Coordinates of C-alpha atoms in Angstrom, one line a residue:
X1 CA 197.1 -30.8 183.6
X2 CA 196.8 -27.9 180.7
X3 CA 199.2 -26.8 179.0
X4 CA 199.7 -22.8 180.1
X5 CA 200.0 -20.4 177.4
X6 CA 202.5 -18.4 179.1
X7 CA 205.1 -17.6 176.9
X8 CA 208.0 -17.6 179.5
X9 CA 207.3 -21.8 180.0
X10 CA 207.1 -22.7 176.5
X11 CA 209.5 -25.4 175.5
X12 CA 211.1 -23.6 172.5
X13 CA 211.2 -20.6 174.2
X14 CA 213.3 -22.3 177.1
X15 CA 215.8 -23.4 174.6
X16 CA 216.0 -20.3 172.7
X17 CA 216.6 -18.5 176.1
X18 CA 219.6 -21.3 176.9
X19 CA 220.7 -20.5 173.8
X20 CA 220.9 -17.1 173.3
X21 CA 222.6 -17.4 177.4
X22 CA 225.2 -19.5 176.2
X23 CA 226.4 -17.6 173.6
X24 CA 226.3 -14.0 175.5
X25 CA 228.5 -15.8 178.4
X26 CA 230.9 -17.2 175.1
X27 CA 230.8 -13.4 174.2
X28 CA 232.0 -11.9 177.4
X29 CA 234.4 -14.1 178.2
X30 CA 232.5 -16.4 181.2
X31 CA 234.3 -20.0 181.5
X32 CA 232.2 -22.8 179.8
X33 CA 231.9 -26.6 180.4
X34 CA 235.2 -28.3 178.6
X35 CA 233.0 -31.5 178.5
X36 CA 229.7 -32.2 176.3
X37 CA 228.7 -33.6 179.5
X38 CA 228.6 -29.5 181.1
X39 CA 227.2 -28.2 178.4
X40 CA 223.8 -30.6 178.5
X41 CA 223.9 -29.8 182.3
X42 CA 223.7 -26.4 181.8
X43 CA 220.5 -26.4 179.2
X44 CA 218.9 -28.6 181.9
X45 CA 219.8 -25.9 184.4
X46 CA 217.9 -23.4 182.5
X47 CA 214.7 -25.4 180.9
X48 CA 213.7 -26.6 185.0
X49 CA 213.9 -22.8 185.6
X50 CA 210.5 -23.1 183.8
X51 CA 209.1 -26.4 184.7
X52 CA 206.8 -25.5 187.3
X53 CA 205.1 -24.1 183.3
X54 CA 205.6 -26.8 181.3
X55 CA 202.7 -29.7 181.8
X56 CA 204.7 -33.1 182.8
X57 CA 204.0 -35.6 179.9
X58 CA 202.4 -38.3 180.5
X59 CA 202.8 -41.8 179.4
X60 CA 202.4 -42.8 175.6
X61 CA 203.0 -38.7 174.8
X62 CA 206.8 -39.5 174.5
X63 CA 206.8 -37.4 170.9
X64 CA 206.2 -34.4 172.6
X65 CA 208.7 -34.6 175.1
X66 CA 212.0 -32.2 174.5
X67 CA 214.4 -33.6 172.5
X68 CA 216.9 -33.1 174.7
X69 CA 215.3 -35.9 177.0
X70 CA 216.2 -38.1 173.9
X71 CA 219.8 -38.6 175.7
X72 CA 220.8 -39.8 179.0
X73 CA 222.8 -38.2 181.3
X74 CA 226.0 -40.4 179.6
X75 CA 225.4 -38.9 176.6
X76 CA 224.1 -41.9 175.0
X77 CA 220.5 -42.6 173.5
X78 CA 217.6 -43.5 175.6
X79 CA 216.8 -47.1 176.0
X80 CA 213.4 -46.5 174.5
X81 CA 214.7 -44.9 170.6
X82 CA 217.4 -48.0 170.6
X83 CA 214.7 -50.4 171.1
X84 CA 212.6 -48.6 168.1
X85 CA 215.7 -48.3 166.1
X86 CA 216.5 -52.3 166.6
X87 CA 213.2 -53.3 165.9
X88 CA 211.7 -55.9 163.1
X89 CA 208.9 -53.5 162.5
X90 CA 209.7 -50.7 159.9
X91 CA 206.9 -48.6 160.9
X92 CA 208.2 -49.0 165.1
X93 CA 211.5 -48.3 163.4
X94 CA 210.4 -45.0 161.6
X95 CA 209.0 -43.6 164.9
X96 CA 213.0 -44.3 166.4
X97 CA 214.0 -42.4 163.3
X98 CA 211.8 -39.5 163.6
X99 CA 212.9 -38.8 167.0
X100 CA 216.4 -39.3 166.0
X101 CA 216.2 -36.7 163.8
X102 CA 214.6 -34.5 166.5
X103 CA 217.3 -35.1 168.4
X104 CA 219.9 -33.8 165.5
X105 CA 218.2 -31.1 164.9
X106 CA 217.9 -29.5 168.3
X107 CA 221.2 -30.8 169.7
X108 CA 223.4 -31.6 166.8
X109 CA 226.7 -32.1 168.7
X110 CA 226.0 -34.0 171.1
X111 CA 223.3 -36.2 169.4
X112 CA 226.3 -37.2 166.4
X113 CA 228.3 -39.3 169.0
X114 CA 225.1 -40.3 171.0
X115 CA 223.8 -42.7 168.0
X116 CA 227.6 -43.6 167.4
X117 CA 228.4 -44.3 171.3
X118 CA 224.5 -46.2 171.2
X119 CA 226.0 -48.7 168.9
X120 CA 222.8 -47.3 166.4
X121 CA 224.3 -46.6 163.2
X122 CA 224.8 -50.4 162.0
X123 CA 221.2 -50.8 162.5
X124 CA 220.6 -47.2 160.7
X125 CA 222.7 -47.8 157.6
X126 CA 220.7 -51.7 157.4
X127 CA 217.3 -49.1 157.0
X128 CA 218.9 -48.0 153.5
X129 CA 218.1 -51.3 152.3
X130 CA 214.1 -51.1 153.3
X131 CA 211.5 -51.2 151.3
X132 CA 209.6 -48.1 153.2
X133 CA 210.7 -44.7 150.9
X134 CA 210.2 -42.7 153.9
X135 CA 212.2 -45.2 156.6
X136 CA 214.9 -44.8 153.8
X137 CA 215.1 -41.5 153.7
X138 CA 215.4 -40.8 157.5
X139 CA 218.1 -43.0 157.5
X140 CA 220.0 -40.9 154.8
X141 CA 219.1 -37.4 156.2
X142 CA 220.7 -39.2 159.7
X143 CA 224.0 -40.4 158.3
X144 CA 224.3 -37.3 155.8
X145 CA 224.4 -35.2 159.4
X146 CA 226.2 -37.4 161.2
X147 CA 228.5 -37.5 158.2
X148 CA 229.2 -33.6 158.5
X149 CA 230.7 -33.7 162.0
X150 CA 234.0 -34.9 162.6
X151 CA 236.4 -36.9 161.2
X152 CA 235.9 -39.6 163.3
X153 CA 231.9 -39.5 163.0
X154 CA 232.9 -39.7 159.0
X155 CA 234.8 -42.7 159.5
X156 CA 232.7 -44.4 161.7
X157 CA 229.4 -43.9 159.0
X158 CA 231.8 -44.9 156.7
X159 CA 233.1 -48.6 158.6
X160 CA 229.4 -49.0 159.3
X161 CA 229.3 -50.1 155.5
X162 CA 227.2 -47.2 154.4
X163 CA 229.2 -46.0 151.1
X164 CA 227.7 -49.0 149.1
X165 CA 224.2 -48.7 150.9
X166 CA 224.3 -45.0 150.1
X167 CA 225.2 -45.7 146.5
X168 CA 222.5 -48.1 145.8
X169 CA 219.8 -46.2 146.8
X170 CA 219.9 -44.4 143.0
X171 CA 218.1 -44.2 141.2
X172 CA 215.9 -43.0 143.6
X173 CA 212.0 -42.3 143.7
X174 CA 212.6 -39.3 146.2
X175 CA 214.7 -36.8 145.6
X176 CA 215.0 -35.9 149.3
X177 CA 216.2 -39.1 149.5
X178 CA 218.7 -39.0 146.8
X179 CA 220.0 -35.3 148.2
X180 CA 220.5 -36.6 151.2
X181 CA 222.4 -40.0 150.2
X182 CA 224.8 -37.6 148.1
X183 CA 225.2 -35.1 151.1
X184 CA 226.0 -37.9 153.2
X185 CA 228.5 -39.4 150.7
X186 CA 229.9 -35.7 150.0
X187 CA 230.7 -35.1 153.8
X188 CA 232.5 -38.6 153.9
X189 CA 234.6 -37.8 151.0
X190 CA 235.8 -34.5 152.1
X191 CA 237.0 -34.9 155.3
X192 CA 240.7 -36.8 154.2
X193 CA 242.1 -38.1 151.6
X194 CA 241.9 -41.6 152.3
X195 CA 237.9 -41.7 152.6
X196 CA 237.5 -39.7 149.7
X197 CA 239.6 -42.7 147.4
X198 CA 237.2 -45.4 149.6
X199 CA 234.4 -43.4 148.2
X200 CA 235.6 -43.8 145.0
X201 CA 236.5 -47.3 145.2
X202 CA 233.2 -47.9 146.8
X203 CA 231.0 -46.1 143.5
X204 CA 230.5 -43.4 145.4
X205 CA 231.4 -40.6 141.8
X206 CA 229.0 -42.7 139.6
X207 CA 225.7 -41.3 141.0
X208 CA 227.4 -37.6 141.1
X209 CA 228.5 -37.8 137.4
X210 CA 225.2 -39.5 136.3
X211 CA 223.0 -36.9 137.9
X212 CA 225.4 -34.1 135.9
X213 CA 226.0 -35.9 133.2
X214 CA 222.0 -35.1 132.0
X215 CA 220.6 -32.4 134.7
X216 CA 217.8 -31.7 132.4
X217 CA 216.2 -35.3 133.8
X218 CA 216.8 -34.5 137.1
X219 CA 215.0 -32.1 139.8
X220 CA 217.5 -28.9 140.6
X221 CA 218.1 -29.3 143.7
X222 CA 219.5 -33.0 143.0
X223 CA 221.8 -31.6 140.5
X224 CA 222.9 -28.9 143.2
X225 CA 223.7 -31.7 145.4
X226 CA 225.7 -33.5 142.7
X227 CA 227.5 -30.4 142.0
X228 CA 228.6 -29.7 145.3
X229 CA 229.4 -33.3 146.3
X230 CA 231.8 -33.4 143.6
X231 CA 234.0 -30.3 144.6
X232 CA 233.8 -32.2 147.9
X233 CA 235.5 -35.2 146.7
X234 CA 237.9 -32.8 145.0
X235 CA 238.9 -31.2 148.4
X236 CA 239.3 -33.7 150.5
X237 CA 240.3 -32.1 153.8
X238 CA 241.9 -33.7 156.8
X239 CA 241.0 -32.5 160.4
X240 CA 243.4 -30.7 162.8
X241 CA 242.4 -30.1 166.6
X242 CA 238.7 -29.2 165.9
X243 CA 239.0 -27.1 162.7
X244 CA 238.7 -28.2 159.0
X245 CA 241.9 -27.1 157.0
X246 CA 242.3 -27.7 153.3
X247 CA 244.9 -30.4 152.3
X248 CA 246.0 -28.5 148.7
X249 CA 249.3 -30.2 149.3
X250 CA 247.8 -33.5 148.4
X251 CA 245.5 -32.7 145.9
X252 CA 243.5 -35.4 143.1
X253 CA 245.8 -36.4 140.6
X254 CA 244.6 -37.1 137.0
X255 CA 243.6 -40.4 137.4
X256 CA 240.5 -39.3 139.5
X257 CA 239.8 -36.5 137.5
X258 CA 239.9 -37.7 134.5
X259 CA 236.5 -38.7 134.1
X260 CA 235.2 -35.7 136.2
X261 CA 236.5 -33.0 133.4
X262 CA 234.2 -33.7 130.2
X263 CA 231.1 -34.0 132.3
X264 CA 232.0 -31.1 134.5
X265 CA 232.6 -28.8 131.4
X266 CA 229.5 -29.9 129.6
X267 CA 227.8 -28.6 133.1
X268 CA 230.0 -24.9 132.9
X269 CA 229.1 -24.8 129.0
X270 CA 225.2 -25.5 129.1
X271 CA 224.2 -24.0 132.3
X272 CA 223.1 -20.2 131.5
X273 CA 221.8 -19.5 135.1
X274 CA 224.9 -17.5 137.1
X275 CA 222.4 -18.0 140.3
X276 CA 222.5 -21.5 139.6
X277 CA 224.5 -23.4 143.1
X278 CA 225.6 -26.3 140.6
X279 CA 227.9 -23.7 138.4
X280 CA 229.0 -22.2 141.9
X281 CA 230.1 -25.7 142.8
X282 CA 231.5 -26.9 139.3
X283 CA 233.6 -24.0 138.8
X284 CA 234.4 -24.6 142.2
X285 CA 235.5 -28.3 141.0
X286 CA 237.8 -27.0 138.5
X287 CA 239.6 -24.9 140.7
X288 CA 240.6 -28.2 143.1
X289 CA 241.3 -30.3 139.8
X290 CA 243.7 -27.2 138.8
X291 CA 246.3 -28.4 141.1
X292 CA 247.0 -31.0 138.7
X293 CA 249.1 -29.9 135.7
X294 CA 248.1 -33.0 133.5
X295 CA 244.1 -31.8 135.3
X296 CA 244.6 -28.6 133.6
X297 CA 246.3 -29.2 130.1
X298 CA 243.0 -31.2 129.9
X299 CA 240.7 -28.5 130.8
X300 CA 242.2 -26.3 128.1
X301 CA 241.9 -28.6 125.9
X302 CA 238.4 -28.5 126.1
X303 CA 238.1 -24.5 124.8
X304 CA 236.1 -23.7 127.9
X305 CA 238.8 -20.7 129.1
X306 CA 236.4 -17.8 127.4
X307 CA 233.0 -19.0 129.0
X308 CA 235.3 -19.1 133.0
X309 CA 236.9 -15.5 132.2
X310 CA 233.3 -14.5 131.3
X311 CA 232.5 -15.9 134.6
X312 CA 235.1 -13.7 136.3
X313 CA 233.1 -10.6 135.9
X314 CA 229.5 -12.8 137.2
X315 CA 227.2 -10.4 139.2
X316 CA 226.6 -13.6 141.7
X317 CA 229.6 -12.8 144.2
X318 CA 230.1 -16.3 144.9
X319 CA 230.5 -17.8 141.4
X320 CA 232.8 -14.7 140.4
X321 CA 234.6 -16.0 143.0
X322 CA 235.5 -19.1 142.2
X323 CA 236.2 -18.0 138.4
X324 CA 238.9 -15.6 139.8
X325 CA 240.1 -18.5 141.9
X326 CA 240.6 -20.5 139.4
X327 CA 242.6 -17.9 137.3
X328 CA 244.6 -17.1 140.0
X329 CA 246.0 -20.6 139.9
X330 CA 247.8 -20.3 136.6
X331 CA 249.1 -16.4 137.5
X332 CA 252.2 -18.6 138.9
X333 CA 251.5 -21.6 137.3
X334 CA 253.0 -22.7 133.5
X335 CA 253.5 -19.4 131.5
X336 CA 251.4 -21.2 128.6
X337 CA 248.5 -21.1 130.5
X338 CA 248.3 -17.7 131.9
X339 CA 249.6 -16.4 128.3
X340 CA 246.7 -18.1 126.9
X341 CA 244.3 -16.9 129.2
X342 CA 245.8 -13.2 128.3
X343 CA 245.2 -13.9 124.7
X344 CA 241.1 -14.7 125.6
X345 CA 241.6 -11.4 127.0
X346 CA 241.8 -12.5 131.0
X347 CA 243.0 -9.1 132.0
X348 CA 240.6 -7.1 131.1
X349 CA 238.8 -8.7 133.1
X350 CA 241.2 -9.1 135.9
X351 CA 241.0 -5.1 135.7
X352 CA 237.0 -4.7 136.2
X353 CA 237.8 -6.8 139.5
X354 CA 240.7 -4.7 140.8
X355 CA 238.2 -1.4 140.2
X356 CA 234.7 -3.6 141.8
X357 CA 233.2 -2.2 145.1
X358 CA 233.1 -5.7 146.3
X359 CA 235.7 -6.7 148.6
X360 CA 236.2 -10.0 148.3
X361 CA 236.7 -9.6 144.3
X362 CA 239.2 -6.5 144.4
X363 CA 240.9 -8.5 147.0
X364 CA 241.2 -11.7 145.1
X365 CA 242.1 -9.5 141.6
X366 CA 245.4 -7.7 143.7
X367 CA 246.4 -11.3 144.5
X368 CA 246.5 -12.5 141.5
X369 CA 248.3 -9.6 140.0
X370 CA 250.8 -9.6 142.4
X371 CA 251.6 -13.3 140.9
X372 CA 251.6 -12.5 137.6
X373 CA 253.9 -9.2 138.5
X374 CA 255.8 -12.0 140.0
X375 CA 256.1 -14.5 136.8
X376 CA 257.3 -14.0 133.4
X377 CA 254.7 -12.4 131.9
X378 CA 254.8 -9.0 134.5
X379 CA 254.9 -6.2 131.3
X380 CA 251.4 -7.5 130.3
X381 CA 250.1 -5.8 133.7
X382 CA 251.5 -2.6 132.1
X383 CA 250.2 -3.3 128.3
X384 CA 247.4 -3.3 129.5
X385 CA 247.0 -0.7 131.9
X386 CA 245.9 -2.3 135.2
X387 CA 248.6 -0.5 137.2
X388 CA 246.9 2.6 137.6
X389 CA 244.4 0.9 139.3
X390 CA 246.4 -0.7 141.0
X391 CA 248.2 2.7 142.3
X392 CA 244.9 3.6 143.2
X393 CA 244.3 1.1 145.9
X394 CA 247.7 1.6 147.1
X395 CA 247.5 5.4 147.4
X396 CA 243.4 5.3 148.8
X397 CA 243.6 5.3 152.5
X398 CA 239.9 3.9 152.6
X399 CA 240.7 0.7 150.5
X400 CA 240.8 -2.2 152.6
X401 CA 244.2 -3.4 154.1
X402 CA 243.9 -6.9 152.3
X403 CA 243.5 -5.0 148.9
X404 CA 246.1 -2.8 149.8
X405 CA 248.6 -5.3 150.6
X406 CA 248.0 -7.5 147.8
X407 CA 248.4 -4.1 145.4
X408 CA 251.8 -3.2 147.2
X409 CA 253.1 -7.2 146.3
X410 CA 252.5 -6.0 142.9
X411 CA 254.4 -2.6 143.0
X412 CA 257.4 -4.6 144.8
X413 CA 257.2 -7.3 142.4
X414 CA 257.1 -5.2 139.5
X415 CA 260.2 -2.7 140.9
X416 CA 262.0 -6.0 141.1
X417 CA 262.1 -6.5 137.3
X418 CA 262.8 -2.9 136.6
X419 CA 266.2 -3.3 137.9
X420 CA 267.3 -5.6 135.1
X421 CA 264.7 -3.4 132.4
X422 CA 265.2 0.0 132.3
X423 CA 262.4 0.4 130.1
X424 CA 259.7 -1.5 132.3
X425 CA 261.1 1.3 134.8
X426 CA 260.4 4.2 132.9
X427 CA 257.0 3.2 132.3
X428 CA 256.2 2.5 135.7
X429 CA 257.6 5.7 136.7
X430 CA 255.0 7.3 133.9
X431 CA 252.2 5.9 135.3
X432 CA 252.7 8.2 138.4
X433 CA 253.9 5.2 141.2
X434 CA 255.8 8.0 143.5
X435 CA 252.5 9.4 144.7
X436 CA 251.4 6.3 145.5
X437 CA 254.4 4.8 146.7
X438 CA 254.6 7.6 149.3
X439 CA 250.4 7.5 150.2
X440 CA 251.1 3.9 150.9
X441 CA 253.3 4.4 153.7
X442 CA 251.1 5.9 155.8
X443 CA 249.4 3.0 156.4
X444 CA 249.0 0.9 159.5
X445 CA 250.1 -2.1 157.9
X446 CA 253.8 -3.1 158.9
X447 CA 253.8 -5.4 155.5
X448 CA 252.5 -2.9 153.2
X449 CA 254.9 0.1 154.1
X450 CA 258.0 -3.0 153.9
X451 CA 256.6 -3.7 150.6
X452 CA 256.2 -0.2 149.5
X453 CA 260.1 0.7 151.3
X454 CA 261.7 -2.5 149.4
X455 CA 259.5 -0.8 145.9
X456 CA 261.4 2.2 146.1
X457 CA 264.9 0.8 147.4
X458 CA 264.5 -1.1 144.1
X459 CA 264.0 1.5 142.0
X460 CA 266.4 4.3 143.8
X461 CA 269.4 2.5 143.8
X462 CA 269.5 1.2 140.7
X463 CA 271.6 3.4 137.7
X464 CA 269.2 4.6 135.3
X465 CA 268.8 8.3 133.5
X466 CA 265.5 9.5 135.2
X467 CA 266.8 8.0 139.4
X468 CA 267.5 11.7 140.1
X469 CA 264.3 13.5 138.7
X470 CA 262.2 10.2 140.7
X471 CA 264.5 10.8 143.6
X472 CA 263.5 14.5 143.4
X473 CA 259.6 14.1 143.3
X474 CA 259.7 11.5 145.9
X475 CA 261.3 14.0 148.0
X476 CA 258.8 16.7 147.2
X477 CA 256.4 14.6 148.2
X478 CA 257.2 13.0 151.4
X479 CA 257.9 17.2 152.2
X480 CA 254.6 18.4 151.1
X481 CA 252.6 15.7 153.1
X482 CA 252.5 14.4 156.7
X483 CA 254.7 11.6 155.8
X484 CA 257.7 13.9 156.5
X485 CA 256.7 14.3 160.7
X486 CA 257.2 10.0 161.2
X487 CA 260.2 7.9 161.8
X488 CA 259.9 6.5 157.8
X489 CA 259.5 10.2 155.8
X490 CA 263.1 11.5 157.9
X491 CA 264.5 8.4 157.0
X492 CA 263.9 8.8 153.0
X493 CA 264.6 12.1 153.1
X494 CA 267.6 12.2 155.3
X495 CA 268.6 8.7 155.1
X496 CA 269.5 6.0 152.2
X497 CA 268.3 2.8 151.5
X498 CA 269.9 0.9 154.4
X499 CA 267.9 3.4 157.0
X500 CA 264.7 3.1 155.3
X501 CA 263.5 -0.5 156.5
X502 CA 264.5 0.3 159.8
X503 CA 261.6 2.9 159.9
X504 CA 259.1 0.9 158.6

């Protein structure tokens, strides 16, 4: 029988319907299947709505059936793929392979523990060692995804002996082999600190750092790969309930970095191209190996500090990013570091992000400055005139509350020092913080007005010559305003400090 052309019947169509269902009932609330088992139940619900379109396939036209009818009602692969994935012939075994990867692609989820429940990845990680390119390389794009789900879809690539496997496929004739063989080891490495050192025991970083070490001999998108399995290694995560969280309280020491740092900064140094996803990732590398004091004496060492503040003011978002990332690790870090990265002239810098229009950068910039108000080295943020700006955000209602917050850590920080300086106090004073102190409270943010109460409890109750004229304007102000009709303007005005936090 035809095929109709109607587009209601067609197979894609059916899934993007069961699809598109799914996630509306997710949206509104309706109660979904707790078991994988459900879920598949419910697709097959909604693709026989439409069978009575679809033409029944026929025998010897298995490719073209759905690849949903890859997997059994168990949730485990059909009889048919396991045979082709066990058999002797590598062109029998290529057709398995194709349809595995059909499978992956259209049901990713479920078809990750179906090849591991099917007992199929022993005989998949054996195909790295054929001598059919193309068998190989199915076999590396099907580990690689299986690789990304969870932990225990990691480990179990990894116990199926695939590290080694993985690693001697370079050099490789096919990139999208090579890509893949990295992805796959890059997933494996980052999901816990114990498969990340196997990886490494297993020489899983030589092909990275090769592939880096010359990027010139090697196709981009290989040395993107590279890149970005690298700052995988580096942060090593470890799985709690579903959810990937970062495990910065173990990070690499210097034993594993150590060899990473020349050929990472070469990379930083020579690469000219801020679009370029292998500078992303690097810089991105150097922010994980920061955790490491011994890490980061060695990566000053190197002189590359100018070319990652240059990076700081990047037009690509995401490489900006991780520059100011990796700054913001020394703002409460060793006061040699962050005093030489002042010296490169880091804060002028640091002051173009406070002022940018994009979110994530002004955000990040008030974060870091509320660390460095924090440290030892709080008067440079006043030498060299980033508090205005930082008053700004405080005082603009429309700034977003992350900003905000991260600016009014720097005002209470900063009144925090002025009660043993009298001069920092003055100066702060100067640059016009009681307008903004008393903008601030209005906002909805129960941390930002505490932070901005504890600023001026700081300031008011300590003895200096100019606490009555401040006293004075603050009053003027919170009278002049709206501030003085809610719970926190009567208290300043009426109350001392003891009253004020209790209005916040």
């Amino acid at each position: 029988m035809a095929r109709r052309e109607g587009r209601k019947g067609h197979p894609r169509l059916v899934m993007l319907r069961a699809a598109v269902r799914t996630a509306f009932d997710v949206y509104i609330g309706k109660p979904q299947g707790s078991t994988l088992r459900s879920q598949l139940e419910y697709e097959m619900e909604v693709k026989e709505e439409s069978d009575d379109e679809m033409r029944a396939p026929t025998e010897g036209d298995s490719d073209n059936i759905e690849p949903m009818c890859y997997i059994t009602d168990d949730l485990l692969i059909i009889p048919e793929i396991v045979s082709e994935i066990h058999s002797t012939d590598q062109k029998v075994q290529l057709v398995g392979a194709l349809k595995i990867r059909r499978l992956i692609q259209a049901l990713p989820e479920k078809a990750r523990q179906a090849v591991i429940s099917s007992g199929l990845l022993e005989a998949v990680v054996e195909m790295l060692s054929s001598d059919d390119l193309e068998l190989r390389g199915e076999a590396a794009w099907i580990l690689a995804e299986i690789a990304a789900g969870t932990l225990g879809q990691a480990t179990a690539v990894a116990a199926a002996g695939a590290i080694p496997k993985l690693v001697a496929l370079f050099p490789s004739k096919s990139t999208a082999s090579a890509c893949n063989a990295l992805r796959a080891l890059g997933h494996i490495g980052s999901v816990s600190k114990r498969l990340r050192n196997l990886v490494a025991q297993e020489g899983g970083v030589k092909p990275v750092l090769d592939v880096l070490d010359v990027p010139e001999k090697h196709a981009s998108e290989l040395v993107d790969m590279a890149s970005w399995a690298l700052a995988r290694y580096l942060n090593a995560r470890h799985l709690n309930a579903h959810l990937l969280i970062p495990n910065i309280s173990d990070p690499p020491g210097y034993e594993f970095t150590q060899q990473m740092i020349p050929v990472v900064i070469k990379l930083i140094e020579n690469t000219t191209d801020e679009n370029s996803n292998a500078l992303t990732s690097a810089v991105e590398a150097l922010h994980y190996m920061s955790f490491d004091d011994s890490a980061v004496d060695a990566i000053f060492a190197t002189g590359i500090a100018p070319r990652l503040i240059e990076l700081c003011a990047a037009k690509n978002s995401d490489l900006r990013y991780r520059a100011i990332q990796f700054f913001g690790r020394f703002a409460d870090g060793k006061d040699t570091w962050l005093n030489a990265s002042i010296q490169l002239g880091y804060l002028a810098v640091l002051k173009s992000c406070i002022e940018s229009r994009d979110l994530d950068t002004q955000r990040d910039a008030c974060w870091t400055a509320s660390n460095i108000a924090a440290g030892n080295s709080a008067e440079a943020l006043l030498d060299h005139n980033l508090i205005p700006s930082i008053l700004h955000i405080i005082s603009d209602q429309e700034e977003p509350p992350r900003s905000r917050e991260g600016a009014s850590w720097v005002l209470s920080h900063l009144s925090l020092k002025c009660k043993q300086r009298d001069d920092l106090l003055v100066r702060l004073v100067q640059a016009n913080c009681v307008e903004a102190l008393v903008s601030g409270l209005a906002s909805h943010s129960y941390d930002t007005r505490g932070l901005l109460l504890r600023a001026i409890e700081n300031i008011t109750t300590k003895e200096w010559s100019g606490q009555g004229r401040f006293w004075n304007v603050l009053k003027w102000q919170v009278e002049s305003g709206d501030l003085l009709r809610s719970e926190i303007g009567n208290s300043l005005v009426n109350g001392g400090p003891d009253t004020w936090l209790q209005g916040s």
